[in-house]
């Protein structure tokens, strides 16, 4: 499939869609329509110039009559594909703005050939839009998490206007009531702006910001409702519509609770302002959509893990005060993704754990899923690409990975999503946002270290979810190699680690490396050299597990106590900086393998088959369009915002 810059675009299949009932298929169909209609929202959230830039670029792209070997065109085509993939002009993972390889003069000349070009950027200052494309110093980074600067002023995301970070923090500090045991997630569904000296929340809702897109989402949710599998599922959809109409975050909580309760439906979905990684202050939710249905065979495995949630909580190496006396409602399932949309498209997570509200999770539980058809597509693409042979210390690790990697990957995801995020509790009175900009990284680290610690527990073998006491070693090696070295292929020379998951992996691996040096004798984990190349070497897997237990205890303490200083210290010391020599070496070795570090997906297409005026079937089609065709179709058919 399509390969450009650092991206490879794959396809995924939707096994067993044909086995759904007609009613379930219709439900999937309207839910995926509702998902696709949110695309423009995410584009606008990512940066305020993204939509006019996309429209201008698409007009130039589709109208181009010139020589396709012209280096200007070649560079422009790459830029077009990059911004499609990133849902905007900043890299989806590194957050850095793309550098266009074509000239401004060339672009303007091509744009001038477009009839009615003014309509493409109506309502925007054309000079500013062009600066957003061509001026490297203008809006250089989407989400800035650098220490010691104003994160609002230095981030390009479109969540705040005319405000300093201090003003935003003061505004929400006043709204938050520490006594409130059921606080809404402040700021989740609005843009915060200063108008005439006054701070105003502009809510994303029907009749508010993004109303044109949200109305189409609601229209399709209402159609989907007709095909709901149960009264509970109908309630879920209705409460989501209520929330989209009111914009009231209490309504969002109501919806989230109904959604958590709906465990029996085969079909499920996410649709809304969910994850806050794209806000430097971690409050505002990026629009995201996904429709899925349960993969019953694979779900049996995760059900065993979650049925034993209390055992894991009780045996976790954390202070008793931070332990949940009763772990509630940890449900786990394996799903088949039917459509990816918004912030889950084209790059997508392989696991989901929602809702994010702490008190809802504590009182009502959460739903945790891993997405098997996506993982399978990744694994198929990775098989035999030479990566393991290049970076692993010896034949032993390579063989271990071949034998166990897909297996431990799945277990890692189960433990991270089903148990990790849901474990532990805050001490009374601790602000859930106390860790501020470090919160996302530390939370991911906590869930990951939980998974790593338990991956090596004989309990998993006893439960039959791990085959033997060797398998976890493949997971440990993989995680240390990735965190210490190989994830660096995802960033450019000179860059720091910015993304929460990358920071978390680095934090865990480098903390462990340092910890290993403190014990006498050969360290359990070290860098080793051979033929001038650097490798990660694990000398003592059992000791490694002991260190992971220590780090889990500390990460839980930081979260439970809201210890911002200790959290910042961990992230800044182990999770941000990159050793430039090692980075250069890794990049050089990786380039020789010619593998794209980022992957994403083209969606399948769902088409209703009509018998007179009623739907007699929904068919899923895979090969009917490529990446470019899909992006152009989405831009044409699902663009609601002006
Ligand atoms: Zn996570």
XYZ file of C-alpha atoms and ligand atoms in Angstrom:
643
model
C 0.000 0.000 0.000
C 0.948 3.635 0.137
C 4.381 4.496 1.501
C 5.597 8.095 1.978
C 7.874 10.029 4.341
C 7.896 8.042 7.612
C 4.478 6.497 6.988
C 3.168 3.212 5.696
C -0.539 2.888 5.069
C -2.050 -0.558 5.601
C -5.467 -2.100 5.276
C -7.284 -3.987 7.972
C -9.969 -6.559 7.525
C -13.204 -6.831 9.452
C -13.537 -10.558 10.042
C -16.987 -11.884 10.817
C -18.829 -8.728 9.765
C -20.862 -10.945 7.464
C -21.982 -12.984 10.446
C -23.656 -10.011 12.127
C -27.425 -9.854 11.873
C -28.932 -7.369 9.417
C -29.987 -5.211 12.332
C -26.456 -5.194 13.744
C -25.042 -4.411 10.319
C -27.415 -1.445 9.987
C -26.388 -0.279 13.437
C -22.720 -0.453 12.427
C -23.532 1.368 9.210
C -25.163 4.413 10.814
C -22.655 4.518 13.661
C -19.787 4.582 11.179
C -21.515 7.396 9.291
C -21.754 9.283 12.612
C -18.053 8.594 13.138
C -16.976 9.846 9.729
C -18.855 13.132 10.141
C -16.610 14.199 13.017
C -13.452 14.383 10.910
C -13.419 18.144 10.332
C -13.759 18.824 14.054
C -10.469 17.123 14.767
C -8.771 18.982 11.922
C -9.878 22.304 13.330
C -8.963 21.337 16.892
C -5.454 20.374 15.827
C -4.760 23.850 14.429
C -7.041 26.668 13.377
C -5.551 26.847 9.850
C -5.856 23.128 9.088
C -9.192 23.231 7.274
C -8.411 26.035 4.813
C -5.000 24.468 4.200
C -6.548 21.085 3.477
C -9.104 22.585 1.115
C -6.483 24.619 -0.726
C -4.102 21.695 -1.009
C -6.832 19.320 -2.176
C -7.917 21.804 -4.838
C -4.345 22.109 -6.083
C -3.875 18.344 -5.856
C -6.948 17.414 -7.862
C -6.565 20.213 -10.403
C -2.888 19.767 -11.204
C -2.206 19.444 -14.925
C 1.573 19.759 -14.896
C 4.488 17.378 -15.000
C 4.264 14.813 -12.200
C 8.044 14.359 -12.236
C 8.531 18.027 -11.307
C 10.300 18.049 -7.898
C 7.876 20.750 -6.739
C 4.931 18.457 -7.399
C 6.658 15.454 -5.846
C 7.309 17.428 -2.653
C 3.784 18.810 -2.658
C 2.242 15.372 -3.057
C 4.215 14.115 -0.073
C 3.068 17.107 1.985
C -0.540 16.460 0.989
C -0.278 12.822 2.083
C 1.406 13.829 5.322
C -1.234 16.325 6.363
C -3.994 13.848 5.514
C -2.354 11.301 7.724
C -1.790 13.733 10.603
C -5.211 15.383 10.354
C -3.365 18.644 9.953
C -0.027 20.337 9.454
C 1.677 18.846 12.512
C 3.063 15.332 12.730
C 0.563 13.088 14.514
C 3.201 11.669 16.823
C 6.118 14.083 17.161
C 3.800 17.122 17.050
C 6.346 19.046 14.947
C 5.086 21.021 11.959
C 5.760 19.512 8.544
C 8.296 21.305 6.408
C 6.947 21.742 2.896
C 9.530 20.785 0.278
C 7.863 22.981 -2.375
C 8.116 26.736 -2.886
C 5.541 29.251 -1.850
C 5.672 30.807 -5.336
C 4.939 27.422 -6.955
C 2.033 26.839 -4.600
C 0.554 30.281 -5.212
C 0.849 29.847 -8.967
C -0.980 26.512 -8.765
C -3.593 27.902 -6.396
C -4.235 30.785 -8.793
C -5.375 28.258 -11.384
C -8.134 27.076 -9.048
C -11.484 28.586 -9.889
C -13.127 30.267 -6.914
C -10.049 29.743 -4.745
C -11.133 32.498 -2.327
C -13.944 30.284 -1.052
C -11.372 27.750 0.155
C -10.031 30.122 2.801
C -13.047 32.369 3.299
C -13.120 33.733 6.827
C -9.358 33.337 7.261
C -6.493 35.753 6.759
C -4.804 34.344 3.648
C -1.362 35.603 4.677
C -1.672 33.811 8.023
C -2.794 30.596 6.331
C 0.265 30.720 4.095
C 2.518 31.437 7.057
C 1.105 28.345 8.723
C 2.349 26.309 5.767
C 5.637 28.008 4.961
C 6.987 29.854 8.018
C 8.897 27.336 10.163
C 8.818 29.663 13.151
C 5.048 30.122 13.101
C 3.103 27.489 15.117
C 6.083 25.091 15.068
C 4.624 22.548 17.459
C 1.087 21.266 18.047
C 1.362 20.312 21.711
C 4.291 21.768 23.592
C 5.195 20.050 26.844
C 8.558 21.698 27.396
C 9.254 22.622 30.992
C 9.287 26.253 32.038
C 7.519 27.979 29.139
C 3.905 29.035 28.639
C 2.423 25.849 27.175
C -0.636 27.618 25.804
C 1.295 30.341 24.027
C 3.754 27.850 22.522
C 1.280 25.174 21.353
C -0.419 25.374 17.973
C -3.501 23.374 18.907
C -6.737 25.324 18.631
C -8.057 25.038 22.181
C -7.262 28.465 23.598
C -7.185 31.984 22.271
C -5.815 35.146 23.844
C -4.953 33.438 27.117
C -1.839 32.657 29.103
C -1.345 29.309 30.784
C -1.624 31.023 34.166
C -5.000 32.526 33.259
C -6.296 29.130 32.147
C -5.054 27.407 35.291
C -6.552 30.118 37.505
C -9.861 29.921 35.661
C -10.238 26.188 36.293
C -8.804 26.331 39.809
C -11.754 28.581 40.657
C -14.283 26.229 39.053
C -12.981 23.128 40.765
C -14.417 22.232 44.102
C -12.093 19.846 45.957
C -15.051 18.561 47.992
C -16.950 17.503 44.864
C -16.845 13.713 44.718
C -18.378 13.620 41.241
C -16.566 16.395 39.362
C -17.194 16.875 35.664
C -14.166 16.903 33.379
C -13.780 20.635 33.096
C -12.874 21.974 29.694
C -13.430 18.667 27.902
C -15.803 19.994 25.232
C -15.007 23.637 24.707
C -12.560 26.176 23.440
C -11.503 28.759 26.003
C -11.134 32.295 24.662
C -10.647 35.776 25.970
C -13.076 38.244 24.486
C -13.102 41.909 25.515
C -11.083 41.025 28.591
C -13.507 38.290 29.629
C -12.806 34.562 29.636
C -15.501 32.611 27.801
C -15.939 28.870 27.237
C -17.213 28.228 23.721
C -18.841 24.849 23.865
C -18.717 22.288 21.053
C -22.361 21.319 20.711
C -25.462 21.623 18.594
C -25.953 25.363 18.258
C -22.406 26.048 19.491
C -18.979 25.676 17.951
C -18.797 22.865 15.366
C -22.593 22.706 15.172
C -22.585 21.893 11.423
C -20.589 18.718 12.020
C -22.262 17.776 15.292
C -25.721 18.033 13.705
C -24.707 15.433 11.117
C -23.297 13.206 13.848
C -26.546 13.494 15.797
C -28.637 12.807 12.697
C -26.789 9.522 12.143
C -26.849 8.574 15.810
C -30.611 8.982 15.711
C -30.796 6.674 12.691
C -28.528 4.177 14.442
C -30.801 4.229 17.469
C -33.540 2.569 15.412
C -31.317 -0.511 15.165
C -30.150 -0.635 18.805
C -29.633 -4.162 20.122
C -31.198 -3.467 23.509
C -32.926 -0.821 25.593
C -29.621 -0.145 27.332
C -27.863 0.508 24.056
C -30.717 2.783 22.973
C -30.224 4.698 26.220
C -26.511 5.035 25.464
C -27.209 6.579 22.094
C -29.963 8.821 23.453
C -27.813 10.118 26.275
C -24.988 10.869 23.844
C -27.390 12.844 21.673
C -28.641 14.706 24.758
C -25.073 15.641 25.591
C -24.286 16.784 22.041
C -27.410 18.936 22.229
C -26.837 20.448 25.667
C -23.052 20.561 25.792
C -23.458 19.995 29.525
C -20.596 17.931 30.939
C -22.946 16.401 33.492
C -24.806 14.941 30.523
C -21.517 13.557 29.305
C -21.051 11.812 32.650
C -24.569 10.399 32.392
C -23.762 9.105 28.924
C -20.451 7.620 30.122
C -22.187 5.758 32.927
C -24.807 4.338 30.540
C -22.014 3.370 28.172
C -20.086 1.540 30.900
C -23.235 -0.342 31.837
C -23.817 -1.586 28.314
C -21.836 -4.792 28.426
C -24.059 -7.179 26.553
C -24.285 -5.550 23.169
C -22.281 -7.095 20.392
C -21.753 -3.751 18.664
C -20.195 -0.838 20.515
C -18.776 2.563 19.633
C -16.876 5.648 20.733
C -18.016 8.988 19.431
C -17.041 12.279 21.006
C -14.438 14.462 22.701
C -12.424 11.841 24.501
C -8.650 11.873 24.935
C -6.813 14.977 26.041
C -3.275 14.256 24.813
C -3.571 17.045 22.268
C -4.106 19.699 24.916
C -0.841 20.711 26.631
C -2.849 21.079 29.849
C -4.591 17.726 29.364
C -8.186 18.976 29.608
C -9.728 19.349 26.165
C -10.825 16.243 24.336
C -9.904 15.573 20.733
C -12.795 14.349 18.657
C -12.617 10.619 18.087
C -14.782 7.929 16.620
C -14.629 4.172 16.405
C -17.208 1.494 15.759
C -16.513 -2.083 16.716
C -18.016 -5.404 17.599
C -17.004 -8.117 19.991
C -14.509 -10.791 18.993
C -15.901 -13.598 21.127
C -13.122 -16.132 20.695
C -10.326 -13.801 21.777
C -12.397 -12.232 24.518
C -12.273 -15.437 26.551
C -8.596 -14.722 27.339
C -9.117 -11.220 28.707
C -12.126 -12.332 30.702
C -9.865 -14.574 32.731
C -7.536 -11.643 33.447
C -10.303 -9.279 34.518
C -12.127 -11.915 36.550
C -8.998 -11.951 38.720
C -8.661 -8.170 39.013
C -8.951 -8.231 42.795
C -6.105 -10.709 43.137
C -3.816 -8.443 41.109
C -4.851 -5.377 43.101
C -4.260 -7.163 46.401
C -0.800 -8.387 45.381
C 0.391 -5.210 43.735
C 3.686 -3.913 45.205
C 2.180 -0.609 46.304
C 1.474 1.041 49.632
C -1.739 -0.272 51.198
C -3.187 3.236 51.379
C -3.078 3.461 47.583
C -4.760 0.121 47.006
C -8.402 -0.184 45.999
C -10.180 -2.273 48.625
C -12.629 -3.330 45.956
C -11.776 -3.221 42.271
C -15.034 -2.734 40.452
C -16.343 -3.391 37.025
C -13.116 -4.169 35.205
C -14.439 -5.600 32.000
C -12.321 -6.686 29.161
C -13.008 -7.700 25.666
C -11.308 -8.120 22.377
C -12.970 -6.278 19.565
C -12.942 -6.043 15.841
C -12.745 -2.481 14.609
C -15.263 -1.708 11.876
C -14.342 1.930 11.294
C -11.624 4.290 12.537
C -12.349 8.010 12.652
C -11.274 11.350 14.055
C -8.250 11.009 16.292
C -8.218 7.229 15.732
C -7.676 7.554 11.995
C -5.545 6.746 10.077
C -3.171 6.047 12.991
C -4.994 4.147 15.665
C -4.495 2.796 19.164
C -4.500 -0.988 19.663
C -6.313 -0.787 22.988
C -8.885 1.475 24.578
C -9.806 2.046 28.193
C -12.672 4.407 28.919
C -14.206 6.468 30.387
C -11.445 8.771 31.593
C -13.367 10.290 34.486
C -11.772 9.066 37.717
C -14.908 8.953 39.845
C -16.953 7.187 37.177
C -14.222 4.594 36.872
C -14.176 4.150 40.638
C -17.958 3.953 41.073
C -19.131 2.376 37.834
C -16.035 0.747 36.380
C -14.629 1.041 32.928
C -14.544 -0.763 29.639
C -11.304 -1.989 28.310
C -10.726 -3.430 24.895
C -7.952 -4.535 22.644
C -8.447 -4.423 18.937
C -7.351 -7.684 17.455
C -7.888 -7.067 13.753
C -5.637 -3.985 13.993
C -2.908 -5.821 15.920
C -3.078 -8.622 13.393
C -2.608 -6.157 10.532
C 0.460 -4.642 12.249
C 1.975 -8.037 12.885
C 1.434 -9.129 9.317
C 3.197 -5.978 8.106
C 6.123 -6.415 10.524
C 6.868 -10.078 9.875
C 10.264 -10.600 8.333
C 11.301 -6.954 8.024
C 14.731 -7.581 9.597
C 14.184 -5.348 12.579
C 14.628 -7.971 15.293
C 17.829 -9.319 13.698
C 19.345 -5.848 13.495
C 18.601 -4.617 16.994
C 18.378 -7.612 19.278
C 21.460 -8.737 21.176
C 21.544 -12.370 20.104
C 19.808 -15.171 18.299
C 18.230 -16.083 21.616
C 16.213 -12.854 21.866
C 15.226 -13.112 18.205
C 13.954 -16.638 18.705
C 12.181 -15.632 21.900
C 10.441 -12.818 20.040
C 9.412 -15.101 17.187
C 7.955 -17.576 19.605
C 6.215 -15.254 22.041
C 5.977 -11.675 20.720
C 2.419 -11.614 19.414
C 1.350 -13.431 22.556
C 3.042 -11.123 25.065
C 1.935 -8.077 23.101
C -1.654 -9.135 23.626
C -1.111 -9.919 27.304
C 0.657 -6.614 27.797
C -2.295 -4.772 26.293
C -4.745 -6.759 28.438
C -2.857 -6.031 31.643
C -2.266 -2.371 30.756
C -5.850 -1.682 29.746
C -7.906 -4.104 31.870
C -6.021 -3.785 35.115
C -3.243 -1.163 34.992
C -5.253 2.012 34.439
C -7.995 0.859 36.772
C -5.788 -0.102 39.695
C -4.945 2.005 42.723
C -6.735 4.971 44.222
C -6.150 8.641 44.970
C -5.828 9.675 48.583
C -8.862 11.688 49.726
C -8.742 15.307 48.588
C -6.057 14.813 45.935
C -6.788 16.769 42.755
C -6.940 14.280 39.849
C -5.186 16.910 37.694
C -2.410 17.556 40.217
C 0.236 16.146 37.873
C -0.773 18.672 35.208
C 1.207 18.368 31.977
C 2.984 15.255 33.316
C -0.270 13.455 34.104
C -0.672 11.612 30.780
C 2.910 10.349 30.696
C 2.855 9.209 34.308
C -0.498 7.497 33.898
C 0.692 5.592 30.837
C 3.883 4.666 32.681
C 1.871 3.410 35.635
C -0.299 1.208 33.431
C 2.722 -0.080 31.490
C 4.785 -0.880 34.560
C 1.805 -2.661 36.067
C 1.651 -4.804 32.942
C 5.388 -5.478 32.998
C 5.415 -6.402 36.651
C 2.581 -8.891 36.329
C 3.617 -10.293 32.984
C 6.247 -12.293 34.865
C 3.904 -13.484 37.593
C 3.412 -17.260 37.873
C -0.255 -16.407 38.439
C -0.649 -15.812 34.706
C 0.697 -19.253 33.910
C -1.544 -20.699 36.584
C -4.519 -18.926 34.988
C -3.525 -20.328 31.628
C -3.162 -16.951 29.897
C 0.628 -17.247 29.675
C 2.073 -20.467 28.253
C 5.142 -20.730 30.515
C 7.613 -18.790 32.650
C 9.793 -17.956 29.632
C 7.284 -15.978 27.577
C 7.469 -12.782 29.640
C 11.151 -12.458 28.776
C 10.222 -11.614 25.213
C 8.000 -8.832 26.566
C 10.715 -7.500 28.882
C 13.342 -7.480 26.193
C 11.038 -5.826 23.688
C 10.003 -3.120 26.141
C 13.555 -2.301 27.267
C 14.948 -2.282 23.738
C 12.139 -0.030 22.599
C 12.341 2.390 25.511
C 16.140 2.624 25.535
C 16.792 2.653 21.819
C 14.521 1.677 19.032
C 11.589 4.010 19.625
C 14.028 6.792 18.716
C 13.438 5.925 15.062
C 10.167 7.816 15.457
C 11.718 11.223 16.065
C 14.088 13.496 14.190
C 17.697 14.258 15.177
C 17.768 17.010 17.788
C 14.179 16.482 18.932
C 13.201 15.675 22.495
C 10.577 13.063 23.319
C 7.204 14.823 23.367
C 4.482 12.209 23.043
C 3.147 10.744 26.300
C 3.567 7.058 25.358
C 7.130 7.575 24.105
C 7.994 9.494 27.248
C 6.527 6.760 29.374
C 8.551 4.024 27.685
C 11.735 6.036 27.987
C 10.976 6.802 31.634
C 10.540 3.148 32.517
C 13.561 1.922 30.580
C 16.063 4.598 31.655
C 14.919 4.563 35.248
C 15.457 0.801 35.268
C 18.878 1.158 33.630
C 19.946 3.578 36.368
C 18.439 1.412 39.074
C 20.356 -1.615 37.804
C 23.660 0.254 38.221
C 22.976 0.711 41.925
C 23.225 -2.994 42.686
C 26.574 -4.716 42.945
C 27.906 -7.114 40.336
C 26.851 -7.362 36.727
C 23.873 -5.073 36.191
C 20.577 -6.772 35.361
C 20.156 -4.420 32.406
C 22.844 -2.672 30.385
C 23.913 -1.324 27.051
C 26.449 -3.555 25.326
C 28.585 -3.000 22.233
C 29.461 -5.398 19.459
C 31.117 -4.535 16.142
C 30.645 -0.862 16.940
C 26.894 -1.295 17.391
C 24.924 -0.670 20.555
C 22.578 -3.292 21.950
C 20.385 -3.720 24.978
C 21.401 -6.673 27.117
C 19.351 -8.186 29.896
C 21.436 -10.261 32.288
C 18.906 -10.940 34.988
C 15.209 -11.032 34.189
C 14.138 -11.789 37.735
C 15.915 -8.753 39.114
C 14.372 -6.649 36.384
C 10.994 -7.658 37.637
C 11.943 -6.603 41.140
C 12.912 -3.137 39.839
C 9.635 -2.879 37.962
C 7.845 -3.567 41.230
C 9.743 -0.723 42.899
C 8.890 1.679 40.108
C 5.247 0.634 40.173
C 5.157 1.457 43.894
C 6.651 4.880 43.263
C 4.435 5.741 40.280
C 1.376 4.755 42.280
C 2.544 6.895 45.188
C 3.017 9.883 42.872
C -0.474 9.494 41.470
C -2.173 8.759 44.789
C -0.545 11.700 46.544
C -0.577 14.024 43.525
C 3.173 14.550 43.986
C 3.796 16.917 41.098
C 7.448 17.547 41.952
C 8.399 13.886 42.053
C 6.388 13.217 38.886
C 8.053 16.038 37.028
C 11.454 14.858 38.199
C 10.864 11.333 36.872
C 9.600 12.512 33.505
C 12.217 15.211 33.009
C 15.098 12.957 34.117
C 14.211 9.771 32.253
C 11.457 10.542 29.772
C 12.376 13.594 27.726
C 16.006 13.843 26.724
C 17.638 11.842 23.984
C 21.274 10.797 23.717
C 22.217 12.306 20.332
C 24.947 9.762 19.466
C 22.747 6.792 20.227
C 19.880 8.406 18.332
C 22.063 8.934 15.264
C 23.274 5.332 15.388
C 19.761 3.930 15.718
C 18.507 6.058 12.834
C 21.362 4.966 10.608
C 20.823 1.275 11.307
C 17.084 1.653 10.941
C 17.275 3.510 7.649
C 19.119 0.590 6.112
C 16.117 -1.614 6.902
C 13.819 0.751 5.022
C 10.835 0.355 7.360
C 8.299 3.075 7.968
C 8.203 3.903 11.700
C 4.523 4.912 11.628
C 1.629 2.988 10.293
C -1.985 3.745 9.774
C -4.974 2.400 7.940
C -7.357 2.873 5.094
C -10.886 2.142 6.242
C -13.129 -0.364 4.549
C -16.233 1.003 2.888
C -19.741 0.042 3.917
C -22.490 0.097 1.350
C -26.174 -0.508 1.946
C -27.975 -2.774 -0.480
C -31.561 -1.682 -1.032
C -34.578 -3.802 -1.740
C -37.044 -1.161 -2.908
C -36.742 1.388 -0.100
C -35.593 -0.909 2.685
C -32.038 -2.011 3.406
C -31.628 -5.714 2.691
C -27.921 -5.930 3.482
C -24.779 -3.934 4.236
C -21.690 -5.040 2.364
C -18.141 -4.279 3.420
C -15.661 -3.466 0.659
C -11.884 -3.367 1.007
C -10.191 -2.886 -2.312
C -12.398 -0.256 -3.870
C -10.276 2.782 -3.001
C -6.691 3.584 -2.069
C -5.400 6.017 0.548
C -5.554 9.087 -1.677
C -9.007 8.239 -2.989
C -10.327 7.679 0.502
C -8.931 10.960 1.789
C -10.374 12.867 -1.142
C -13.753 11.185 -0.683
C -13.849 11.990 3.017
C -12.912 15.593 2.226
C -15.696 15.759 -0.334
C -18.481 13.790 1.368
C -17.947 14.375 5.095
C -16.876 17.986 5.299
C -19.362 19.940 7.347
C -17.335 22.824 8.703
C -16.813 26.081 6.881
Zn -2.912 3.517 28.449
